[in-house]
PDB file of C-alpha atoms in Angstrom:
ATOM      1  CA  MET A   1       0.313   6.692 -34.453  1.00  0.00           C
ATOM      2  CA  GLU A   2       3.758   5.628 -35.563  1.00  0.00           C
ATOM      3  CA  LEU A   3       6.663   5.146 -33.243  1.00  0.00           C
ATOM      4  CA  GLU A   4      10.099   6.425 -34.107  1.00  0.00           C
ATOM      5  CA  ARG A   5      11.575   4.247 -31.344  1.00  0.00           C
ATOM      6  CA  ALA A   6      10.147   1.227 -29.596  1.00  0.00           C
ATOM      7  CA  PRO A   7       8.988   2.046 -26.058  1.00  0.00           C
ATOM      8  CA  ILE A   8      11.117   0.962 -23.105  1.00  0.00           C
ATOM      9  CA  ALA A   9       9.936   0.625 -19.531  1.00  0.00           C
ATOM     10  CA  GLU A  10      12.564   2.008 -17.163  1.00  0.00           C
ATOM     11  CA  THR A  11      12.670   2.596 -13.433  1.00  0.00           C
ATOM     12  CA  ALA A  12      15.302   2.615 -10.705  1.00  0.00           C
ATOM     13  CA  MET A  13      15.698   2.870  -6.935  1.00  0.00           C
ATOM     14  CA  LEU A  14      18.470   3.408  -4.415  1.00  0.00           C
ATOM     15  CA  ILE A  15      18.315   0.598  -1.869  1.00  0.00           C
ATOM     16  CA  ARG A  16      20.416   1.122   1.223  1.00  0.00           C
ATOM     17  CA  ARG A  17      21.747  -2.427   1.431  1.00  0.00           C
ATOM     18  CA  PRO A  18      24.955  -4.010   0.062  1.00  0.00           C
ATOM     19  CA  VAL A  19      24.876  -4.992  -3.604  1.00  0.00           C
ATOM     20  CA  ALA A  20      25.272  -8.720  -2.823  1.00  0.00           C
ATOM     21  CA  GLU A  21      22.162  -8.622  -0.635  1.00  0.00           C
ATOM     22  CA  VAL A  22      20.074  -6.746  -3.203  1.00  0.00           C
ATOM     23  CA  PHE A  23      21.220  -9.094  -5.979  1.00  0.00           C
ATOM     24  CA  GLU A  24      20.336 -12.133  -3.871  1.00  0.00           C
ATOM     25  CA  ALA A  25      16.887 -10.658  -3.165  1.00  0.00           C
ATOM     26  CA  ILE A  26      16.126 -10.801  -6.895  1.00  0.00           C
ATOM     27  CA  VAL A  27      17.563 -14.274  -7.629  1.00  0.00           C
ATOM     28  CA  ASP A  28      16.397 -16.063  -4.451  1.00  0.00           C
ATOM     29  CA  PRO A  29      12.627 -16.640  -4.372  1.00  0.00           C
ATOM     30  CA  ALA A  30      12.710 -17.089  -0.591  1.00  0.00           C
ATOM     31  CA  VAL A  31      13.386 -13.335  -0.467  1.00  0.00           C
ATOM     32  CA  THR A  32      11.620 -12.169  -3.640  1.00  0.00           C
ATOM     33  CA  THR A  33       8.291 -13.620  -2.490  1.00  0.00           C
ATOM     34  CA  LYS A  34       8.362 -11.111   0.389  1.00  0.00           C
ATOM     35  CA  PHE A  35       7.773  -8.240  -2.055  1.00  0.00           C
ATOM     36  CA  TRP A  36       6.849  -9.496  -5.549  1.00  0.00           C
ATOM     37  CA  PHE A  37       5.507 -12.873  -6.714  1.00  0.00           C
ATOM     38  CA  THR A  38       3.993 -15.473  -4.396  1.00  0.00           C
ATOM     39  CA  HIS A  39       5.671 -18.683  -5.611  1.00  0.00           C
ATOM     40  CA  SER A  40       8.595 -19.776  -7.792  1.00  0.00           C
ATOM     41  CA  SER A  41       9.842 -23.087  -9.135  1.00  0.00           C
ATOM     42  CA  GLY A  42      13.425 -22.125  -8.230  1.00  0.00           C
ATOM     43  CA  ARG A  43      16.096 -19.468  -8.031  1.00  0.00           C
ATOM     44  CA  LEU A  44      17.310 -17.547 -11.055  1.00  0.00           C
ATOM     45  CA  ASP A  45      20.382 -19.084 -12.668  1.00  0.00           C
ATOM     46  CA  GLU A  46      21.950 -18.537 -16.077  1.00  0.00           C
ATOM     47  CA  ASP A  47      20.451 -20.631 -18.896  1.00  0.00           C
ATOM     48  CA  LYS A  48      17.665 -21.828 -16.601  1.00  0.00           C
ATOM     49  CA  SER A  49      13.900 -21.422 -16.800  1.00  0.00           C
ATOM     50  CA  VAL A  50      11.658 -20.963 -13.792  1.00  0.00           C
ATOM     51  CA  GLU A  51       7.952 -20.359 -13.298  1.00  0.00           C
ATOM     52  CA  TRP A  52       6.787 -17.407 -11.211  1.00  0.00           C
ATOM     53  CA  GLU A  53       3.245 -17.273  -9.802  1.00  0.00           C
ATOM     54  CA  TRP A  54       1.018 -14.547  -8.433  1.00  0.00           C
ATOM     55  CA  ARG A  55      -1.576 -16.784  -6.809  1.00  0.00           C
ATOM     56  CA  MET A  56      -3.750 -13.876  -5.641  1.00  0.00           C
ATOM     57  CA  TYR A  57      -4.411 -13.219  -9.334  1.00  0.00           C
ATOM     58  CA  GLY A  58      -4.271 -16.815 -10.595  1.00  0.00           C
ATOM     59  CA  VAL A  59      -1.500 -15.988 -13.077  1.00  0.00           C
ATOM     60  CA  SER A  60       2.009 -17.216 -13.756  1.00  0.00           C
ATOM     61  CA  THR A  61       4.794 -16.628 -16.242  1.00  0.00           C
ATOM     62  CA  LYS A  62       7.809 -18.494 -17.499  1.00  0.00           C
ATOM     63  CA  VAL A  63      11.125 -16.728 -16.857  1.00  0.00           C
ATOM     64  CA  GLU A  64      14.175 -17.633 -18.943  1.00  0.00           C
ATOM     65  CA  VAL A  65      17.505 -16.286 -17.721  1.00  0.00           C
ATOM     66  CA  SER A  66      20.028 -15.688 -20.498  1.00  0.00           C
ATOM     67  CA  GLU A  67      22.802 -13.971 -18.538  1.00  0.00           C
ATOM     68  CA  ILE A  68      23.819 -13.383 -14.953  1.00  0.00           C
ATOM     69  CA  VAL A  69      26.849 -11.395 -13.858  1.00  0.00           C
ATOM     70  CA  ARG A  70      26.832 -11.819 -10.090  1.00  0.00           C
ATOM     71  CA  ASN A  71      26.108  -8.561  -8.231  1.00  0.00           C
ATOM     72  CA  GLU A  72      26.035  -6.631 -11.524  1.00  0.00           C
ATOM     73  CA  LYS A  73      23.420  -7.756 -14.048  1.00  0.00           C
ATOM     74  CA  ILE A  74      20.586 -10.165 -14.837  1.00  0.00           C
ATOM     75  CA  ILE A  75      19.096 -10.508 -18.313  1.00  0.00           C
ATOM     76  CA  MET A  76      15.907 -12.507 -18.659  1.00  0.00           C
ATOM     77  CA  ARG A  77      12.917 -13.023 -20.954  1.00  0.00           C
ATOM     78  CA  TRP A  78       9.412 -13.353 -19.591  1.00  0.00           C
ATOM     79  CA  SER A  79       5.709 -12.935 -20.340  1.00  0.00           C
ATOM     80  CA  ASP A  80       3.701 -13.937 -23.413  1.00  0.00           C
ATOM     81  CA  PRO A  81       4.678 -12.717 -25.907  1.00  0.00           C
ATOM     82  CA  PRO A  82       8.124 -12.565 -24.305  1.00  0.00           C
ATOM     83  CA  THR A  83       9.876  -9.312 -23.486  1.00  0.00           C
ATOM     84  CA  THR A  84      13.414  -8.736 -22.240  1.00  0.00           C
ATOM     85  CA  VAL A  85      14.127  -7.499 -18.718  1.00  0.00           C
ATOM     86  CA  VAL A  86      17.580  -6.200 -17.756  1.00  0.00           C
ATOM     87  CA  TRP A  87      18.390  -5.691 -14.075  1.00  0.00           C
ATOM     88  CA  THR A  88      21.505  -3.615 -13.371  1.00  0.00           C
ATOM     89  CA  PHE A  89      23.012  -3.451  -9.877  1.00  0.00           C
ATOM     90  CA  THR A  90      25.424  -0.586  -9.167  1.00  0.00           C
ATOM     91  CA  GLU A  91      27.391  -0.580  -5.936  1.00  0.00           C
ATOM     92  CA  MET A  92      27.105   2.795  -4.213  1.00  0.00           C
ATOM     93  CA  PRO A  93      28.880   4.370  -1.227  1.00  0.00           C
ATOM     94  CA  ASP A  94      27.775   3.497   2.309  1.00  0.00           C
ATOM     95  CA  GLU A  95      26.783  -0.088   1.429  1.00  0.00           C
ATOM     96  CA  ALA A  96      23.952   0.989  -0.866  1.00  0.00           C
ATOM     97  CA  THR A  97      22.862  -0.301  -4.276  1.00  0.00           C
ATOM     98  CA  PHE A  98      21.319   1.525  -7.214  1.00  0.00           C
ATOM     99  CA  LEU A  99      18.999  -0.995  -8.876  1.00  0.00           C
ATOM    100  CA  GLU A 100      17.801  -0.238 -12.407  1.00  0.00           C
ATOM    101  CA  VAL A 101      15.243  -2.217 -14.422  1.00  0.00           C
ATOM    102  CA  ARG A 102      14.681  -1.930 -18.166  1.00  0.00           C
ATOM    103  CA  ASN A 103      11.937  -3.898 -19.947  1.00  0.00           C
ATOM    104  CA  PHE A 104      11.634  -3.844 -23.738  1.00  0.00           C
ATOM    105  CA  GLY A 105      10.596  -5.783 -26.820  1.00  0.00           C
ATOM    106  CA  PHE A 106       6.856  -5.234 -26.485  1.00  0.00           C
ATOM    107  CA  ALA A 107       4.604  -6.624 -29.239  1.00  0.00           C
ATOM    108  CA  GLY A 108       1.457  -5.359 -30.942  1.00  0.00           C
ATOM    109  CA  SER A 109       0.372  -2.045 -32.377  1.00  0.00           C
ATOM    110  CA  ALA A 110       2.096   1.179 -31.387  1.00  0.00           C
ATOM    111  CA  ASP A 111      -0.703   1.928 -28.905  1.00  0.00           C
ATOM    112  CA  GLU A 112      -0.446  -1.559 -27.405  1.00  0.00           C
ATOM    113  CA  GLN A 113       3.328  -1.287 -27.043  1.00  0.00           C
ATOM    114  CA  VAL A 114       3.077   2.087 -25.310  1.00  0.00           C
ATOM    115  CA  LYS A 115       0.382   0.750 -22.952  1.00  0.00           C
ATOM    116  CA  GLN A 116       2.539  -2.273 -22.073  1.00  0.00           C
ATOM    117  CA  ALA A 117       5.592  -0.072 -21.436  1.00  0.00           C
ATOM    118  CA  VAL A 118       3.622   2.276 -19.178  1.00  0.00           C
ATOM    119  CA  GLU A 119       2.107  -0.638 -17.218  1.00  0.00           C
ATOM    120  CA  SER A 120       5.507  -2.332 -16.935  1.00  0.00           C
ATOM    121  CA  THR A 121       7.135   0.863 -15.657  1.00  0.00           C
ATOM    122  CA  GLY A 122       4.477   1.171 -12.965  1.00  0.00           C
ATOM    123  CA  GLY A 123       4.735  -2.498 -12.039  1.00  0.00           C
ATOM    124  CA  PHE A 124       8.510  -2.492 -11.736  1.00  0.00           C
ATOM    125  CA  ALA A 125       8.390   0.752  -9.730  1.00  0.00           C
ATOM    126  CA  LEU A 126       6.174  -1.081  -7.214  1.00  0.00           C
ATOM    127  CA  VAL A 127       8.553  -4.058  -7.186  1.00  0.00           C
ATOM    128  CA  LEU A 128      11.537  -1.803  -6.434  1.00  0.00           C
ATOM    129  CA  ALA A 129       9.616   0.106  -3.752  1.00  0.00           C
ATOM    130  CA  GLY A 130       8.596  -3.197  -2.169  1.00  0.00           C
ATOM    131  CA  ALA A 131      12.177  -4.482  -2.327  1.00  0.00           C
ATOM    132  CA  LYS A 132      13.426  -1.285  -0.702  1.00  0.00           C
ATOM    133  CA  ALA A 133      10.888  -1.540   2.136  1.00  0.00           C
ATOM    134  CA  TRP A 134      11.678  -5.215   2.728  1.00  0.00           C
ATOM    135  CA  LEU A 135      15.465  -4.974   2.501  1.00  0.00           C
ATOM    136  CA  GLU A 136      15.861  -1.717   4.437  1.00  0.00           C
ATOM    137  CA  GLN A 137      13.097  -2.023   7.028  1.00  0.00           C
ATOM    138  CA  GLY A 138      11.835  -5.617   6.973  1.00  0.00           C
ATOM    139  CA  LEU A 139       8.392  -4.376   5.927  1.00  0.00           C
ATOM    140  CA  ALA A 140       6.197  -6.422   3.594  1.00  0.00           C
ATOM    141  CA  LEU A 141       3.998  -3.693   2.122  1.00  0.00           C
ATOM    142  CA  GLY A 142       1.834  -5.937  -0.061  1.00  0.00           C
ATOM    143  CA  LEU A 143       2.151  -3.516  -2.972  1.00  0.00           C
ATOM    144  CA  ILE A 144       1.733  -6.087  -5.743  1.00  0.00           C
ATOM    145  CA  GLY A 145      -1.317  -7.760  -4.220  1.00  0.00           C
ATOM    146  CA  ASP A 146      -2.938  -4.411  -3.476  1.00  0.00           C
ATOM    147  CA  ARG A 147      -2.379  -3.033  -6.987  1.00  0.00           C
ATOM    148  CA  HIS A 148      -5.441  -4.833  -8.403  1.00  0.00           C
ATOM    149  CA  PRO A 149      -7.778  -5.642  -5.499  1.00  0.00           C
ATOM    150  CA  LYS A 150     -10.837  -7.784  -6.167  1.00  0.00           C
ATOM    151  CA  GLY A 151     -13.867  -5.735  -7.094  1.00  0.00           C
ATOM    152  CA  VAL A 152     -11.916  -2.883  -8.693  1.00  0.00           C
ATOM    153  CA  GLU A 153     -11.466  -2.797 -12.450  1.00  0.00           C
TER     154      GLU A 153
END
């Protein structure tokens, strides 16, 4: 199989909270750990690297932030081999935020790239759903930890 265009993982969610609060939920690990990773070496800042951990899985990744436009955009590289993730925050009426995530730059064969893009889309959809539940209702759904429970392959 040949690809005419490289695959891109894309997902988005309306979160009924002000854009500054949604933005902070992504850059501040004290909030992000409520719905995504379990530990972080620090908050996201431009030209800074941090380490994110998912201790329930025994995995971690280095995150390198290349650009932050407060309350509008975050561009980062993560994973191994690294891919680019672009977070876009759009202020909406009634103190809501439309949060979009795009992940691209997958490596490997065409089949491997498509598989990575599909898995990334599903993963980021869970992250946004978890963020929505936490920010709107204060509910920690445990979506990321429950995605791959022990004993299920």
